[in-house]
Amino acid sequence: MKTHQKGTGTGRYFMLTDRQTAILKVIVEDYTRTAAPISSEAIARSSGLSVSSATIRNDVGALKEAGYISHPHTSAGSVPLDKAYRHYVEALLLEEPAPIPHSVRQSVKHQLSEIQRDVDEWANISAAVLSQLVGNLAVATFPKAKESRVRHLDVVYMQDLVIMLIVVLEQTHLRRQLIRLDTPIELGEVEGTANRLRSNLMGLSRREIEPQLMSLSPLEEELVSATMSVLKEEDKAFYRDHYVNGLRNLLGQPEFVENEMTRSIVESIENGSLVEAILEGTPDGDVVRVIIGQENTGDVLWPLSIVVSRYGVPGQAMGTVGVVGPTRMEYSRTISGVRLMSSAMSDLVENIYLS
């Protein structure tokens, strides 16, 4: 019989046989559907394997010893552990994605097309659509470049000792900053300064502006310094703007009926640690990454799995879409949903930046 998965049991080398792989697949899929331990008799019925219940029990015992499953109670059935989900997901990622009905794909594209020119709504709608698609909590960030650039700049005269710096960044993000002056200034000087700054700074990043700090007037130096502070803050907040949708879906799962666990999940959303974990786990390129249970950083996230992907146009604007659910999530459906949303969001970005 073939073997094809390394594993470590209680200090010894272990490899899954084809039959054990089939049994593990049944345990994962049945537990995903029922959230109840799976008995050996149920495995025998579902697996289609022409072997005795005793053989099934022997293989289940080997899987338990190797750390793939557990038995909550001595006489209870099998419950998959993180290691089982990892084995299951690795096989899924090598397969063709689960097909999404054409009507669903068209519905997703239609909902996104309605807000195509409203960039501020992209993350909101994509998180809502993805959450509905997979039945768990979804997160989406706004698309933006890793390195912010000045798209437009203006200086507005407020009064003789106060001016306002307005910096428009890519993706039309606008930042305002009041500058208080030591000596009075006239309107004409403000307009001339604004024109010089626009000619020198538009289209540049903070890194590209720094070499130009020589030969500036004191006022220009102050405004350039303020502009660089705006760019620095924007670069630090690469993933600050995001939407979360579907908390009710997540907390409605049977794993989270305990008040303490629910409280921990809500706190992780409110303090940003959940979103931070999702965004830190975002892979490069258009691949989908799955982070399971204790692969997450921080024990608050250990009951959860994350499926995440990047979207956008490399070098122009990129964002993240992801799903959070229990480790018992429906991985095939979730991976397909994240892939679909990543592709659809990339199309939106391409239509803006490459048209």
C-alpha positions as a printed Julia matrix, in Angstrom:
355×3 Matrix{Float64}:
   0.0    0.0     0.0
   1.29   3.48   -0.86
   2.5    5.92    1.78
   2.76   9.61    1.11
   2.74  11.8     4.2
   5.46  12.16    6.74
   4.44  12.5    10.31
   5.78  12.05   13.79
   3.98  10.02   16.34
   5.24   9.44   19.86
   8.88   9.81   18.96
   8.86   7.53   15.95
   8.73   7.93   12.2
   5.24   7.68   10.75
   3.82   7.75    7.23
   0.19   7.69    6.23
  -0.98   4.84    4.03
  -3.56   5.48    1.31
  -6.21   3.89    3.53
  -5.28   6.07    6.49
  -5.39   9.12    4.21
  -8.89   8.15    3.07
  -9.98   7.62    6.69
  -8.54  10.98    7.72
 -10.37  12.68    4.86
 -13.67  11.17    6.04
 -13.02  12.3     9.62
 -12.22  15.88    8.55
 -15.17  16.21    6.17
 -17.71  14.59    8.48
 -16.57  16.63   11.45
 -16.69  19.8     9.34
 -20.31  19.02    8.53
 -21.51  17.82   11.94
 -19.16  19.29   14.57
 -19.56  15.94   16.36
 -16.95  13.16   16.93
 -16.92  10.53   14.16
 -17.28   6.88   15.15
 -15.41   4.04   13.47
 -18.73   2.66   12.23
 -19.53   5.99   10.54
 -16.06   6.01    8.98
 -16.61   2.53    7.6
 -19.94   3.6     6.06
 -18.62   6.83    4.55
 -15.19   5.77    3.35
 -16.28   3.02    0.98
 -13.29   0.96    2.09
 -13.81  -2.8     1.89
 -12.21  -3.54    5.24
 -13.48  -4.63    8.64
 -14.38  -2.29   11.47
 -11.42  -3.73   13.38
  -9.06  -2.6    10.61
 -10.65   0.85   10.68
 -10.18   1.02   14.45
  -6.52   0.02   14.11
  -5.91   2.78   11.57
  -7.81   5.29   13.71
  -5.57   4.3    16.63
  -2.48   4.9    14.5
  -3.76   8.31   13.42
  -4.38   9.22   17.06
  -0.9    8.1    18.09
   0.61  10.16   15.25
  -1.17  13.32   16.42
  -3.73  13.7    13.61
  -6.87  13.08   15.69
  -8.06  12.92   19.27
 -10.83  11.24   21.21
 -12.55  13.73   23.55
 -13.78  10.83   25.66
 -12.63   7.24   25.93
 -15.68   5.86   24.16
 -16.2    8.84   21.85
 -15.44   9.04   18.17
 -12.6   10.87   16.42
 -12.04  14.63   16.23
  -9.44  16.04   13.79
  -6.54  18.1    15.14
  -4.63  20.9    13.41
  -2.27  18.35   11.88
  -5.2   16.59   10.18
  -6.52  19.86    8.76
  -3.05  20.75    7.47
  -2.78  17.4     5.67
  -6.27  17.87    4.24
  -5.64  21.45    3.09
  -2.3   20.63    1.42
  -4.11  18.08   -0.72
  -6.85  20.62   -1.53
  -4.35  23.24   -2.67
  -2.94  20.8    -5.22
  -6.37  20.14   -6.71
  -8.56  22.18   -9.01
 -10.54  24.66   -6.9
 -14.08  23.68   -5.99
 -16.37  25.02   -8.71
 -18.46  28.07   -7.83
 -21.81  28.19   -9.67
 -21.88  30.56  -12.64
 -24.81  32.45  -11.14
 -22.81  33.14   -7.96
 -19.79  34.33   -9.93
 -21.97  36.65  -11.97
 -23.62  38.0    -8.83
 -20.21  38.79   -7.29
 -19.04  40.59  -10.42
 -22.3   42.52  -10.64
 -22.09  43.74   -7.05
 -18.51  44.88   -7.53
 -19.21  46.52  -10.89
 -21.8   48.76   -9.23
 -19.1   50.36   -7.06
 -16.28  50.18   -9.63
 -15.51  53.92   -9.5
 -16.11  54.3    -5.75
 -12.78  53.13   -4.32
 -13.87  53.91   -0.77
 -16.57  51.21   -1.05
 -14.35  48.46   -2.46
 -13.21  46.99    0.85
 -16.65  47.33    2.44
 -18.53  45.56   -0.35
 -15.88  42.88   -0.96
 -15.83  41.93    2.76
 -19.63  41.74    2.82
 -19.83  39.66   -0.37
 -17.06  37.28    0.71
 -18.58  36.78    4.16
 -21.91  35.88    2.59
 -20.21  33.58    0.1
 -18.34  31.45    2.65
 -20.5   31.85    5.76
 -17.72  33.12    8.02
 -16.05  36.38    8.97
 -14.31  38.2     6.08
 -11.73  40.99    6.0
 -10.75  43.23    3.09
  -8.3   46.12    2.91
  -8.26  49.07    0.57
  -5.87  48.76   -2.38
  -2.78  50.9    -2.01
   0.84  51.03   -2.98
   3.45  49.89   -0.48
   5.2   53.2    -1.02
   2.9   56.23   -0.93
   3.35  58.99   -3.52
   2.21  62.57   -3.78
  -0.57  62.75   -6.33
  -1.37  66.43   -5.76
  -0.32  69.11   -3.3
  -1.68  72.51   -2.35
  -1.02  75.2     0.24
  -3.99  77.28    1.38
  -3.68  80.71    3.02
  -5.76  80.78    6.23
  -4.44  83.95    7.91
  -1.12  85.73    8.08
   0.37  83.22   10.58
  -1.5   80.06    9.57
  -1.5   78.05    6.33
  -2.94  74.65    5.5
  -0.98  71.95    3.68
  -3.17  69.61    1.62
  -1.56  66.41    0.33
  -3.52  64.12   -1.98
  -2.06  60.62   -2.1
  -2.7   57.81   -4.55
  -6.13  56.18   -4.24
  -7.37  59.79   -3.63
  -6.54  59.68    0.11
  -6.4   63.27    1.3
  -4.42  64.54    4.28
  -4.6   68.07    5.73
  -2.18  69.69    8.14
  -2.22  73.17    9.68
   1.14  74.94    9.74
   1.64  77.77   12.22
   4.28  80.29   11.11
   6.72  82.4    13.13
   6.43  85.4    10.8
   3.46  86.66    8.76
   3.07  85.58    5.14
   1.23  87.08    2.18
  -1.2   85.31   -0.14
   1.06  85.73   -3.15
   3.98  84.04   -1.41
   1.75  81.1    -0.47
   0.67  80.6    -4.08
   4.23  80.77   -5.36
   5.43  78.28   -2.76
   2.6   75.87   -3.62
   3.52  76.0    -7.32
   7.21  75.27   -6.6
   6.38  72.37   -4.32
   3.99  70.85   -6.86
   6.61  71.0    -9.61
   9.2   69.32   -7.35
   7.19  66.79   -5.33
   4.3   65.45   -7.39
   4.65  61.78   -8.22
   7.44  61.22   -5.69
   7.66  58.96   -2.65
   9.25  59.88    0.67
  12.4   58.04   -0.31
  12.63  60.0    -3.56
  11.99  63.37   -1.9
  14.75  63.13    0.69
  17.65  63.91   -1.68
  15.89  67.16   -2.64
  15.99  68.71    0.81
  18.86  71.0    -0.17
  18.36  74.53   -1.49
  14.94  75.1     0.09
  13.65  78.27    1.69
  12.74  77.95    5.39
   9.03  77.86    4.51
   9.55  75.3     1.75
  11.68  73.17    4.06
   8.92  73.17    6.68
   6.26  72.22    4.12
   8.41  69.48    2.59
   9.1   68.11    6.07
   5.36  68.1     6.79
   4.69  66.34    3.46
   7.26  63.66    4.27
   5.63  63.15    7.68
   2.31  62.56    5.92
   3.93  60.02    3.57
   5.72  58.3     6.46
   2.49  57.95    8.42
   0.68  56.61    5.36
   3.43  54.05    4.7
   3.33  52.89    8.34
  -0.44  52.47    8.1
  -0.26  50.25    5.01
  -3.12  48.04    6.22
  -4.88  50.49    8.53
  -7.99  50.94    6.4
 -10.01  47.74    6.26
 -13.5   46.35    6.66
 -14.61  43.33    8.69
 -17.93  41.68    7.92
 -19.67  38.54    9.18
 -18.86  38.45   12.9
 -22.32  36.95   13.45
 -21.4   34.13   11.05
 -18.25  33.34   13.01
 -19.78  33.51   16.47
 -22.72  31.4    15.3
 -20.42  28.37   14.93
 -20.91  25.73   17.66
 -17.27  26.07   18.8
 -17.92  29.58   20.02
 -21.0   29.17   22.19
 -18.87  29.61   25.32
 -18.99  33.2    26.55
 -15.25  33.33   27.32
 -14.23  32.24   23.84
 -16.69  34.66   22.27
 -15.32  37.49   24.41
 -11.75  36.68   23.36
 -12.63  36.72   19.67
 -14.53  40.01   19.94
 -11.6   41.55   21.84
  -9.13  40.38   19.19
 -11.22  42.16   16.56
 -11.59  45.32   18.62
  -7.88  45.59   19.51
  -6.79  44.8    15.97
  -4.81  41.61   16.75
  -7.05  39.44   14.58
  -6.77  41.72   11.54
  -3.03  42.14   12.15
  -2.58  38.36   12.1
  -4.52  38.11    8.85
  -2.51  40.84    7.17
   0.84  39.6     8.42
  -0.01  36.21    6.93
  -0.86  37.6     3.49
   1.27  35.83    0.88
   3.02  37.5    -2.03
   1.55  37.05   -5.49
  -1.92  35.71   -6.19
  -1.65  32.48   -4.19
  -3.97  31.56   -1.32
  -2.44  30.89    2.09
  -4.16  28.87    4.81
  -3.1   29.31    8.46
  -4.56  26.66   10.75
  -5.14  26.78   14.5
  -1.88  26.91   16.42
   0.0   28.01   13.3
  -1.44  31.41   14.23
   0.49  33.79   16.44
  -1.17  34.17   19.83
  -3.31  31.63   21.68
  -6.47  33.74   21.21
  -6.34  32.77   17.52
  -5.64  29.07   18.08
  -9.31  28.03   17.71
  -9.35  29.79   14.32
  -8.13  29.26   10.78
  -7.37  32.02    8.28
  -7.56  31.82    4.49
  -6.0   34.87    2.86
  -4.81  36.19   -0.5
  -3.51  39.41   -2.0
  -5.21  41.21   -4.89
  -4.35  44.08   -7.2
  -1.64  45.11   -9.64
   1.97  44.6    -8.45
   3.85  47.87   -8.33
   0.62  49.89   -8.53
  -1.86  49.06   -5.8
  -2.37  45.95   -3.71
  -4.84  44.87   -1.05
  -5.82  41.81    0.96
  -8.94  39.68    1.2
  -9.28  36.96    3.81
 -11.66  34.76    5.76
 -11.59  33.77    9.43
 -13.44  30.74   10.73
 -13.09  27.83   13.14
 -10.46  25.22   12.32
 -13.51  23.13   11.39
 -14.24  25.46    8.47
 -15.24  24.24    5.03
 -11.8   24.75    3.48
 -12.64  23.85   -0.11
 -15.5   26.34   -0.28
 -13.5   29.01    1.55
 -10.39  28.69   -0.64
 -12.55  28.95   -3.77
 -14.36  32.0    -2.36
 -11.12  33.8    -1.52
  -9.71  32.99   -4.96
 -12.84  34.33   -6.64
 -12.85  37.55   -4.62
  -9.11  38.09   -5.13
  -9.54  37.71   -8.89
 -12.58  40.0    -9.02
 -10.87  42.68   -6.93
  -7.75  42.47   -9.11
  -9.96  43.15  -12.13
 -11.27  46.3   -10.41
  -7.75  47.56   -9.73
  -6.62  46.79  -13.28
  -9.55  48.7   -14.74
  -8.47  51.8   -12.8
  -4.7   51.61  -13.12
  -4.13  49.93  -16.47
  -6.98  51.41  -18.54
